[in-house]
Amino acid sequence: MTLPAIATTVAELRRALSPWRKDGIALVPTMGALHDGHLALVAAAKERTPHVAVSIFVNPTQFAPHEDFNSYPRTLEADREKLARANASLIFAPFAREMYPDGFATTVSLKGPAMGLETDFRPHFFDGVATIVAKLLIAAAPDYAMFGEKDYQQLLVVRRLVQDLNLPVEIIAVPVARESDGLAMSSRNAYLAPAERVVAGRLNGVMKDVISRMARGTGVVEAQAFGAAALKDAGFDSVDYVAVRDAQTLAPLTVLQEPARLLVAARIGKTRLIDNMAV
Ligand code: AMP
């Protein structure tokens, strides 16, 4: 098994990518601690081009000081082996100093799809994401960039960013990869103690229940309230939101209109889970 090469600077990344430009390049941005959800992005990229670069960078600017930046799992060697098996061509794993040199002073900031939901609870988050995604897309200049529907609001933020900055890249959305009990795969699931993992597995059923209630005529506001209460009953410690939104703009809905999306964020102990589903 040949391990994919690792570039740690933007200059190395560009040198490694340049012979592949004529065939097309896909970039899969990640924070590492790779699981099958990430590998689904790599597989979707491989359908488009043989040249798939995966960035692994735990981006400090998208974490607030009280969040889990220091404890976020870092497993580069295991990630590299998984990427070898998935036939990825290159890993871009820069040091923070490469992405944020001394005196760094530029931030990409959006309104639109970045407003509300995650921003209500993590106000710093999408500025950090938009800034690093813009930097990665400029550094790699890929033809395709893969993003998971797992982070649905992030996907819409990235699409908006690419449109607004005229970045010449096609954003490809990949469906949520789930465990057998329906829990969305996430690097943060590793934080869950066994009893917490059982609670987490109930999220999927509650979401399906919210959606089927709306299909039977329950109103949006009532269905959201049901969902939040059901998550508490299921053992979640707190619920940040259970929201039914316009699937394209994330505008709040009071009456169900298609296409709609159910988005949820809830906490078990110190772990915050997010998930979403088409309505
Ligand atoms: P992360 O490493 O958590 O920042 O995620 C990197 C990329 O993988 C993002 O585009 C995520 O949306 C995507 N991703 C993470 N988990 C999943 C999953 N369970 N299914 C599909 N995509 C995922």
Short mmCIF file of N, CA, C and O in Angstrom, two decimals, residues 117-240:
data_model
loop_
_atom_site.label_atom_id
_atom_site.label_comp_id
_atom_site.label_asym_id
_atom_site.label_seq_id
_atom_site.Cartn_x
_atom_site.Cartn_y
_atom_site.Cartn_z
N LEU A 117 -29.39 29.70 13.28
CA LEU A 117 -29.03 28.30 13.53
C LEU A 117 -27.66 28.20 14.21
O LEU A 117 -27.51 28.63 15.34
N GLU A 118 -26.63 27.66 13.53
CA GLU A 118 -25.32 27.50 14.17
C GLU A 118 -24.77 28.83 14.70
O GLU A 118 -24.17 28.87 15.77
N THR A 119 -25.00 29.90 13.96
CA THR A 119 -24.44 31.19 14.36
C THR A 119 -25.04 31.68 15.68
O THR A 119 -24.36 32.38 16.45
N ASP A 120 -26.29 31.29 15.97
CA ASP A 120 -26.88 31.69 17.25
C ASP A 120 -26.14 31.07 18.43
O ASP A 120 -26.18 31.60 19.54
N PHE A 121 -25.49 29.94 18.20
CA PHE A 121 -24.83 29.23 19.30
C PHE A 121 -23.30 29.27 19.17
O PHE A 121 -22.59 29.09 20.15
N ARG A 122 -22.81 29.47 17.94
CA ARG A 122 -21.37 29.51 17.70
C ARG A 122 -21.10 30.72 16.78
O ARG A 122 -20.83 30.55 15.58
N PRO A 123 -21.18 31.93 17.36
CA PRO A 123 -21.16 33.14 16.52
C PRO A 123 -19.89 33.31 15.68
O PRO A 123 -19.92 33.91 14.61
N HIS A 124 -18.79 32.74 16.14
CA HIS A 124 -17.50 32.85 15.44
C HIS A 124 -17.38 31.87 14.29
O HIS A 124 -16.48 31.97 13.46
N PHE A 125 -18.26 30.85 14.26
CA PHE A 125 -17.98 29.62 13.53
C PHE A 125 -17.86 29.83 12.01
O PHE A 125 -16.87 29.46 11.39
N PHE A 126 -18.87 30.46 11.39
CA PHE A 126 -18.85 30.51 9.93
C PHE A 126 -17.82 31.48 9.37
O PHE A 126 -17.35 31.29 8.25
N ASP A 127 -17.43 32.51 10.14
CA ASP A 127 -16.32 33.35 9.67
C ASP A 127 -15.05 32.50 9.58
O ASP A 127 -14.28 32.61 8.62
N GLY A 128 -14.85 31.65 10.59
CA GLY A 128 -13.67 30.77 10.58
C GLY A 128 -13.73 29.79 9.42
O GLY A 128 -12.74 29.57 8.72
N VAL A 129 -14.91 29.19 9.22
CA VAL A 129 -15.07 28.22 8.14
C VAL A 129 -14.88 28.89 6.78
O VAL A 129 -14.15 28.40 5.91
N ALA A 130 -15.56 30.03 6.59
CA ALA A 130 -15.50 30.70 5.28
C ALA A 130 -14.07 31.14 4.97
O ALA A 130 -13.61 31.01 3.82
N THR A 131 -13.36 31.60 5.97
CA THR A 131 -11.99 32.06 5.75
C THR A 131 -11.09 30.89 5.36
O THR A 131 -10.36 30.96 4.37
N ILE A 132 -11.18 29.78 6.09
CA ILE A 132 -10.29 28.66 5.76
C ILE A 132 -10.70 27.99 4.45
O ILE A 132 -9.84 27.59 3.66
N VAL A 133 -12.00 27.89 4.19
CA VAL A 133 -12.42 27.26 2.93
C VAL A 133 -11.98 28.12 1.75
O VAL A 133 -11.47 27.61 0.75
N ALA A 134 -12.13 29.44 1.87
CA ALA A 134 -11.66 30.31 0.79
C ALA A 134 -10.16 30.13 0.58
O ALA A 134 -9.69 30.00 -0.56
N LYS A 135 -9.40 30.07 1.67
CA LYS A 135 -7.95 29.91 1.55
C LYS A 135 -7.59 28.57 0.91
O LYS A 135 -6.70 28.50 0.05
N LEU A 136 -8.29 27.50 1.31
CA LEU A 136 -8.00 26.17 0.75
C LEU A 136 -8.35 26.13 -0.74
O LEU A 136 -7.62 25.54 -1.55
N LEU A 137 -9.49 26.76 -1.10
CA LEU A 137 -9.89 26.73 -2.51
C LEU A 137 -8.94 27.57 -3.36
O LEU A 137 -8.64 27.22 -4.50
N ILE A 138 -8.43 28.65 -2.80
CA ILE A 138 -7.47 29.47 -3.55
C ILE A 138 -6.12 28.74 -3.63
O ILE A 138 -5.45 28.75 -4.67
N ALA A 139 -5.74 28.08 -2.55
CA ALA A 139 -4.45 27.38 -2.53
C ALA A 139 -4.44 26.21 -3.51
O ALA A 139 -3.48 26.02 -4.27
N ALA A 140 -5.50 25.41 -3.51
CA ALA A 140 -5.51 24.20 -4.33
C ALA A 140 -6.09 24.45 -5.72
O ALA A 140 -5.82 23.71 -6.65
N ALA A 141 -6.93 25.47 -5.85
CA ALA A 141 -7.63 25.76 -7.11
C ALA A 141 -8.18 24.48 -7.74
O ALA A 141 -7.88 24.16 -8.90
N PRO A 142 -8.98 23.72 -7.00
CA PRO A 142 -9.49 22.45 -7.54
C PRO A 142 -10.62 22.70 -8.53
O PRO A 142 -11.24 23.77 -8.53
N ASP A 143 -10.91 21.69 -9.34
CA ASP A 143 -12.09 21.76 -10.23
C ASP A 143 -13.35 21.42 -9.45
O ASP A 143 -14.42 21.95 -9.74
N TYR A 144 -13.21 20.52 -8.47
CA TYR A 144 -14.34 20.09 -7.65
C TYR A 144 -13.93 20.19 -6.18
O TYR A 144 -12.79 19.90 -5.84
N ALA A 145 -14.89 20.57 -5.33
CA ALA A 145 -14.65 20.48 -3.89
C ALA A 145 -15.86 19.81 -3.27
O ALA A 145 -17.01 20.14 -3.58
N MET A 146 -15.59 18.83 -2.41
CA MET A 146 -16.63 17.96 -1.87
C MET A 146 -16.99 18.41 -0.45
O MET A 146 -16.11 18.62 0.39
N PHE A 147 -18.28 18.51 -0.19
CA PHE A 147 -18.75 18.87 1.15
C PHE A 147 -19.91 17.96 1.52
O PHE A 147 -20.74 17.60 0.67
N GLY A 148 -20.00 17.60 2.81
CA GLY A 148 -21.04 16.69 3.27
C GLY A 148 -22.32 17.43 3.62
O GLY A 148 -22.28 18.53 4.19
N GLU A 149 -23.45 16.80 3.31
CA GLU A 149 -24.73 17.36 3.76
C GLU A 149 -24.86 17.27 5.27
O GLU A 149 -25.74 17.89 5.86
N LYS A 150 -24.00 16.48 5.92
CA LYS A 150 -23.99 16.41 7.39
C LYS A 150 -23.96 17.81 7.99
O LYS A 150 -24.62 18.11 8.97
N ASP A 151 -23.15 18.68 7.40
CA ASP A 151 -23.05 20.08 7.85
C ASP A 151 -23.81 20.92 6.84
O ASP A 151 -23.21 21.60 6.00
N TYR A 152 -25.13 20.85 6.92
CA TYR A 152 -25.97 21.38 5.84
C TYR A 152 -25.85 22.90 5.71
O TYR A 152 -25.73 23.43 4.61
N GLN A 153 -25.86 23.58 6.85
CA GLN A 153 -25.75 25.05 6.79
C GLN A 153 -24.39 25.44 6.22
O GLN A 153 -24.27 26.36 5.41
N GLN A 154 -23.35 24.70 6.64
CA GLN A 154 -22.01 24.95 6.11
C GLN A 154 -21.97 24.78 4.60
O GLN A 154 -21.33 25.57 3.89
N LEU A 155 -22.65 23.74 4.11
CA LEU A 155 -22.69 23.51 2.66
C LEU A 155 -23.29 24.73 1.94
O LEU A 155 -22.75 25.19 0.92
N LEU A 156 -24.38 25.27 2.48
CA LEU A 156 -25.00 26.44 1.83
C LEU A 156 -24.09 27.67 1.95
O LEU A 156 -24.01 28.49 1.02
N VAL A 157 -23.41 27.78 3.07
CA VAL A 157 -22.45 28.89 3.25
C VAL A 157 -21.34 28.79 2.20
O VAL A 157 -20.97 29.78 1.56
N VAL A 158 -20.83 27.57 1.99
CA VAL A 158 -19.75 27.39 1.02
C VAL A 158 -20.24 27.69 -0.40
O VAL A 158 -19.54 28.34 -1.19
N ARG A 159 -21.43 27.23 -0.72
CA ARG A 159 -21.97 27.54 -2.05
C ARG A 159 -22.10 29.05 -2.26
O ARG A 159 -21.78 29.57 -3.33
N ARG A 160 -22.58 29.75 -1.25
CA ARG A 160 -22.74 31.21 -1.33
C ARG A 160 -21.38 31.89 -1.49
O ARG A 160 -21.21 32.80 -2.30
N LEU A 161 -20.42 31.43 -0.69
CA LEU A 161 -19.06 31.97 -0.73
C LEU A 161 -18.46 31.86 -2.13
O LEU A 161 -17.88 32.80 -2.68
N VAL A 162 -18.61 30.67 -2.72
CA VAL A 162 -18.03 30.40 -4.04
C VAL A 162 -18.69 31.27 -5.11
O VAL A 162 -18.02 31.82 -6.00
N GLN A 163 -20.01 31.43 -4.99
CA GLN A 163 -20.73 32.31 -5.93
C GLN A 163 -20.28 33.76 -5.75
O GLN A 163 -19.98 34.45 -6.72
N ASP A 164 -20.25 34.20 -4.51
CA ASP A 164 -20.00 35.62 -4.24
C ASP A 164 -18.57 36.02 -4.60
O ASP A 164 -18.32 37.15 -4.99
N LEU A 165 -17.62 35.10 -4.42
CA LEU A 165 -16.22 35.42 -4.72
C LEU A 165 -15.81 34.94 -6.12
O LEU A 165 -14.63 34.99 -6.47
N ASN A 166 -16.79 34.43 -6.90
CA ASN A 166 -16.51 33.95 -8.26
C ASN A 166 -15.36 32.94 -8.28
O ASN A 166 -14.49 33.00 -9.15
N LEU A 167 -15.35 32.03 -7.31
CA LEU A 167 -14.28 31.03 -7.30
C LEU A 167 -14.61 29.96 -8.34
O LEU A 167 -15.73 29.45 -8.37
N PRO A 168 -13.65 29.62 -9.21
CA PRO A 168 -13.95 28.70 -10.31
C PRO A 168 -13.88 27.23 -9.88
O PRO A 168 -12.98 26.50 -10.24
N VAL A 169 -14.85 26.82 -9.07
CA VAL A 169 -14.85 25.45 -8.55
C VAL A 169 -16.30 24.98 -8.48
O VAL A 169 -17.20 25.79 -8.23
N GLU A 170 -16.50 23.69 -8.74
CA GLU A 170 -17.85 23.13 -8.60
C GLU A 170 -17.97 22.49 -7.22
O GLU A 170 -17.16 21.62 -6.87
N ILE A 171 -18.94 22.94 -6.45
CA ILE A 171 -19.16 22.37 -5.11
C ILE A 171 -20.09 21.17 -5.25
O ILE A 171 -21.18 21.28 -5.80
N ILE A 172 -19.62 20.01 -4.76
CA ILE A 172 -20.40 18.77 -4.85
C ILE A 172 -20.87 18.40 -3.44
O ILE A 172 -20.04 18.29 -2.52
N ALA A 173 -22.17 18.20 -3.28
CA ALA A 173 -22.74 17.81 -1.98
C ALA A 173 -22.85 16.30 -1.90
O ALA A 173 -23.26 15.65 -2.87
N VAL A 174 -22.49 15.74 -0.76
CA VAL A 174 -22.53 14.28 -0.56
C VAL A 174 -23.49 13.99 0.61
O VAL A 174 -23.40 14.64 1.65
N PRO A 175 -24.40 13.01 0.42
CA PRO A 175 -25.39 12.71 1.48
C PRO A 175 -24.74 12.31 2.80
O PRO A 175 -23.60 11.86 2.83
N VAL A 176 -25.50 12.42 3.88
CA VAL A 176 -25.01 12.09 5.22
C VAL A 176 -24.76 10.59 5.33
O VAL A 176 -25.64 9.78 5.04
N ALA A 177 -23.55 10.22 5.76
CA ALA A 177 -23.24 8.81 6.05
C ALA A 177 -23.60 8.54 7.51
O ALA A 177 -23.27 9.34 8.40
N ARG A 178 -24.30 7.43 7.76
CA ARG A 178 -24.83 7.16 9.09
C ARG A 178 -24.36 5.80 9.62
O ARG A 178 -24.09 4.89 8.85
N GLU A 179 -24.32 5.69 10.95
CA GLU A 179 -24.09 4.40 11.60
C GLU A 179 -25.36 3.55 11.45
O GLU A 179 -26.40 4.06 11.03
N SER A 180 -25.28 2.28 11.87
CA SER A 180 -26.43 1.39 11.64
C SER A 180 -27.67 1.84 12.40
O SER A 180 -28.79 1.58 11.96
N ASP A 181 -27.54 2.54 13.52
CA ASP A 181 -28.73 3.03 14.23
C ASP A 181 -29.15 4.42 13.75
O ASP A 181 -30.03 5.04 14.34
N GLY A 182 -28.52 4.90 12.69
CA GLY A 182 -28.95 6.17 12.10
C GLY A 182 -28.15 7.38 12.58
O GLY A 182 -28.30 8.47 12.02
N LEU A 183 -27.29 7.21 13.58
CA LEU A 183 -26.49 8.36 14.03
C LEU A 183 -25.55 8.80 12.91
O LEU A 183 -24.83 7.97 12.33
N ALA A 184 -25.56 10.08 12.60
CA ALA A 184 -24.67 10.61 11.58
C ALA A 184 -23.22 10.42 12.04
O ALA A 184 -22.89 10.71 13.19
N MET A 185 -22.38 9.90 11.15
CA MET A 185 -20.97 9.74 11.51
C MET A 185 -20.35 11.10 11.76
O MET A 185 -20.66 12.07 11.06
N SER A 186 -19.51 11.17 12.78
CA SER A 186 -18.85 12.44 13.12
C SER A 186 -17.60 12.13 13.92
O SER A 186 -17.60 11.21 14.75
N SER A 187 -16.56 12.90 13.70
CA SER A 187 -15.33 12.72 14.49
C SER A 187 -15.64 12.94 15.97
O SER A 187 -14.99 12.36 16.84
N ARG A 188 -16.62 13.78 16.26
CA ARG A 188 -16.94 14.09 17.66
C ARG A 188 -17.70 12.95 18.34
O ARG A 188 -17.82 12.97 19.57
N ASN A 189 -18.21 11.97 17.58
CA ASN A 189 -18.89 10.83 18.23
C ASN A 189 -17.92 10.09 19.14
O ASN A 189 -18.34 9.41 20.08
N ALA A 190 -16.62 10.23 18.86
CA ALA A 190 -15.61 9.57 19.69
C ALA A 190 -15.64 10.08 21.13
O ALA A 190 -15.15 9.42 22.05
N TYR A 191 -16.20 11.28 21.34
CA TYR A 191 -16.28 11.81 22.71
C TYR A 191 -17.34 11.11 23.55
O TYR A 191 -17.36 11.26 24.77
N LEU A 192 -18.29 10.41 22.89
CA LEU A 192 -19.46 9.91 23.62
C LEU A 192 -19.11 8.68 24.46
O LEU A 192 -18.57 7.70 23.94
N ALA A 193 -19.44 8.73 25.75
CA ALA A 193 -19.34 7.54 26.61
C ALA A 193 -20.43 6.56 26.16
O ALA A 193 -21.39 6.97 25.52
N PRO A 194 -20.27 5.25 26.50
CA PRO A 194 -21.24 4.26 26.00
C PRO A 194 -22.70 4.64 26.27
O PRO A 194 -23.54 4.52 25.36
N ALA A 195 -23.03 5.12 27.46
CA ALA A 195 -24.43 5.48 27.75
C ALA A 195 -24.86 6.68 26.90
O ALA A 195 -26.02 6.76 26.47
N GLU A 196 -23.93 7.60 26.68
CA GLU A 196 -24.25 8.78 25.84
C GLU A 196 -24.46 8.36 24.38
O GLU A 196 -25.30 8.91 23.68
N ARG A 197 -23.68 7.38 23.96
CA ARG A 197 -23.81 6.89 22.58
C ARG A 197 -25.20 6.31 22.33
O ARG A 197 -25.76 6.44 21.24
N VAL A 198 -25.76 5.67 23.35
CA VAL A 198 -27.12 5.11 23.25
C VAL A 198 -28.12 6.25 23.04
O VAL A 198 -28.99 6.19 22.17
N VAL A 199 -27.97 7.30 23.84
CA VAL A 199 -28.86 8.47 23.70
C VAL A 199 -28.71 9.08 22.31
O VAL A 199 -29.70 9.38 21.62
N ALA A 200 -27.47 9.23 21.87
CA ALA A 200 -27.21 9.85 20.56
C ALA A 200 -27.92 9.09 19.44
O ALA A 200 -28.45 9.68 18.50
N GLY A 201 -27.99 7.78 19.57
CA GLY A 201 -28.63 6.93 18.57
C GLY A 201 -30.12 7.18 18.43
O GLY A 201 -30.73 6.78 17.44
N ARG A 202 -30.69 7.88 19.41
CA ARG A 202 -32.15 8.16 19.35
C ARG A 202 -32.47 9.39 18.52
O ARG A 202 -33.64 9.64 18.19
N LEU A 203 -31.47 10.18 18.21
CA LEU A 203 -31.70 11.43 17.47
C LEU A 203 -32.39 11.17 16.12
O LEU A 203 -33.35 11.85 15.74
N ASN A 204 -31.90 10.14 15.43
CA ASN A 204 -32.42 9.84 14.10
C ASN A 204 -33.92 9.54 14.13
O ASN A 204 -34.69 10.04 13.30
N GLY A 205 -34.34 8.73 15.12
CA GLY A 205 -35.74 8.38 15.23
C GLY A 205 -36.61 9.59 15.53
O GLY A 205 -37.72 9.74 14.99
N VAL A 206 -36.10 10.48 16.39
CA VAL A 206 -36.86 11.69 16.72
C VAL A 206 -37.02 12.56 15.47
O VAL A 206 -38.11 13.07 15.18
N MET A 207 -35.97 12.68 14.70
CA MET A 207 -36.07 13.49 13.47
C MET A 207 -37.09 12.90 12.50
O MET A 207 -37.91 13.62 11.92
N LYS A 208 -37.05 11.58 12.35
CA LYS A 208 -38.02 10.94 11.44
C LYS A 208 -39.44 11.14 11.96
O LYS A 208 -40.38 11.34 11.17
N ASP A 209 -39.59 11.11 13.27
CA ASP A 209 -40.90 11.30 13.89
C ASP A 209 -41.42 12.72 13.62
O ASP A 209 -42.59 12.92 13.27
N VAL A 210 -40.55 13.71 13.75
CA VAL A 210 -40.93 15.11 13.48
C VAL A 210 -41.43 15.22 12.03
O VAL A 210 -42.47 15.82 11.75
N ILE A 211 -40.69 14.60 11.13
CA ILE A 211 -41.04 14.71 9.71
C ILE A 211 -42.36 13.98 9.43
O ILE A 211 -43.23 14.50 8.71
N SER A 212 -42.54 12.80 10.03
CA SER A 212 -43.79 12.07 9.72
C SER A 212 -44.99 12.77 10.37
O SER A 212 -46.08 12.76 9.81
N ARG A 213 -44.78 13.43 11.50
CA ARG A 213 -45.89 14.21 12.07
C ARG A 213 -46.31 15.34 11.13
O ARG A 213 -47.50 15.61 10.95
N MET A 214 -45.33 16.00 10.54
CA MET A 214 -45.68 17.08 9.60
C MET A 214 -46.40 16.51 8.38
O MET A 214 -47.34 17.12 7.87
N ALA A 215 -45.97 15.32 7.96
CA ALA A 215 -46.63 14.69 6.80
C ALA A 215 -48.09 14.37 7.13
O ALA A 215 -48.95 14.37 6.24
N ARG A 216 -48.37 14.13 8.42
CA ARG A 216 -49.75 13.83 8.82
C ARG A 216 -50.52 15.10 9.20
O ARG A 216 -51.63 15.01 9.71
N GLY A 217 -49.90 16.27 9.02
CA GLY A 217 -50.67 17.51 9.20
C GLY A 217 -50.29 18.36 10.40
O GLY A 217 -50.82 19.46 10.56
N THR A 218 -49.37 17.87 11.24
CA THR A 218 -48.92 18.72 12.36
C THR A 218 -48.22 19.96 11.81
O THR A 218 -47.43 19.85 10.85
N GLY A 219 -48.49 21.13 12.38
CA GLY A 219 -47.88 22.37 11.91
C GLY A 219 -46.39 22.42 12.22
O GLY A 219 -45.89 21.69 13.09
N VAL A 220 -45.69 23.29 11.51
CA VAL A 220 -44.23 23.39 11.65
C VAL A 220 -43.83 23.76 13.08
O VAL A 220 -42.95 23.13 13.68
N VAL A 221 -44.49 24.75 13.64
CA VAL A 221 -44.10 25.24 14.97
C VAL A 221 -44.32 24.16 16.02
O VAL A 221 -43.45 23.91 16.88
N GLU A 222 -45.46 23.49 15.90
CA GLU A 222 -45.77 22.43 16.85
C GLU A 222 -44.81 21.24 16.67
O GLU A 222 -44.36 20.65 17.66
N ALA A 223 -44.48 20.92 15.44
CA ALA A 223 -43.57 19.79 15.18
C ALA A 223 -42.18 20.09 15.74
O ALA A 223 -41.52 19.20 16.30
N GLN A 224 -41.72 21.33 15.60
CA GLN A 224 -40.41 21.72 16.16
C GLN A 224 -40.43 21.56 17.68
O GLN A 224 -39.48 21.02 18.27
N ALA A 225 -41.50 22.03 18.31
CA ALA A 225 -41.61 21.94 19.77
C ALA A 225 -41.66 20.47 20.20
O ALA A 225 -41.01 20.08 21.18
N PHE A 226 -42.40 19.66 19.45
CA PHE A 226 -42.44 18.23 19.75
C PHE A 226 -41.02 17.65 19.70
O PHE A 226 -40.61 16.90 20.58
N GLY A 227 -40.28 17.99 18.66
CA GLY A 227 -38.94 17.45 18.47
C GLY A 227 -38.02 17.79 19.64
O GLY A 227 -37.29 16.93 20.14
N ALA A 228 -38.07 19.05 20.07
CA ALA A 228 -37.20 19.48 21.18
C ALA A 228 -37.57 18.72 22.45
O ALA A 228 -36.69 18.24 23.17
N ALA A 229 -38.86 18.57 22.71
CA ALA A 229 -39.30 17.85 23.91
C ALA A 229 -38.92 16.38 23.82
O ALA A 229 -38.46 15.77 24.80
N ALA A 230 -39.07 15.80 22.63
CA ALA A 230 -38.75 14.38 22.45
C ALA A 230 -37.26 14.12 22.66
O ALA A 230 -36.87 13.07 23.19
N LEU A 231 -36.41 15.07 22.25
CA LEU A 231 -34.97 14.89 22.47
C LEU A 231 -34.63 14.92 23.95
O LEU A 231 -33.82 14.12 24.44
N LYS A 232 -35.28 15.81 24.69
CA LYS A 232 -35.06 15.85 26.15
C LYS A 232 -35.51 14.53 26.76
O LYS A 232 -34.78 13.95 27.58
N ASP A 233 -36.69 14.05 26.34
CA ASP A 233 -37.19 12.77 26.86
C ASP A 233 -36.24 11.63 26.52
O ASP A 233 -36.11 10.67 27.27
N ALA A 234 -35.59 11.73 25.37
CA ALA A 234 -34.69 10.66 24.93
C ALA A 234 -33.37 10.69 25.69
O ALA A 234 -32.54 9.79 25.52
N GLY A 235 -33.13 11.75 26.49
CA GLY A 235 -31.92 11.79 27.31
C GLY A 235 -30.93 12.86 26.93
O GLY A 235 -29.85 12.97 27.53
N PHE A 236 -31.25 13.68 25.91
CA PHE A 236 -30.35 14.80 25.59
C PHE A 236 -30.41 15.82 26.73
O PHE A 236 -31.45 16.04 27.32
N ASP A 237 -29.27 16.43 27.04
CA ASP A 237 -29.23 17.37 28.16
C ASP A 237 -29.78 18.73 27.77
O ASP A 237 -30.39 19.41 28.59
N SER A 238 -29.54 19.15 26.53
CA SER A 238 -30.14 20.41 26.08
C SER A 238 -30.26 20.39 24.56
O SER A 238 -29.57 19.62 23.88
N VAL A 239 -31.16 21.22 24.09
CA VAL A 239 -31.44 21.27 22.65
C VAL A 239 -31.18 22.71 22.19
O VAL A 239 -31.79 23.64 22.70
N ASP A 240 -30.24 22.88 21.26
CA ASP A 240 -29.97 24.22 20.74
C ASP A 240 -31.06 24.63 19.75
O ASP A 240 -31.58 25.73 19.82
#
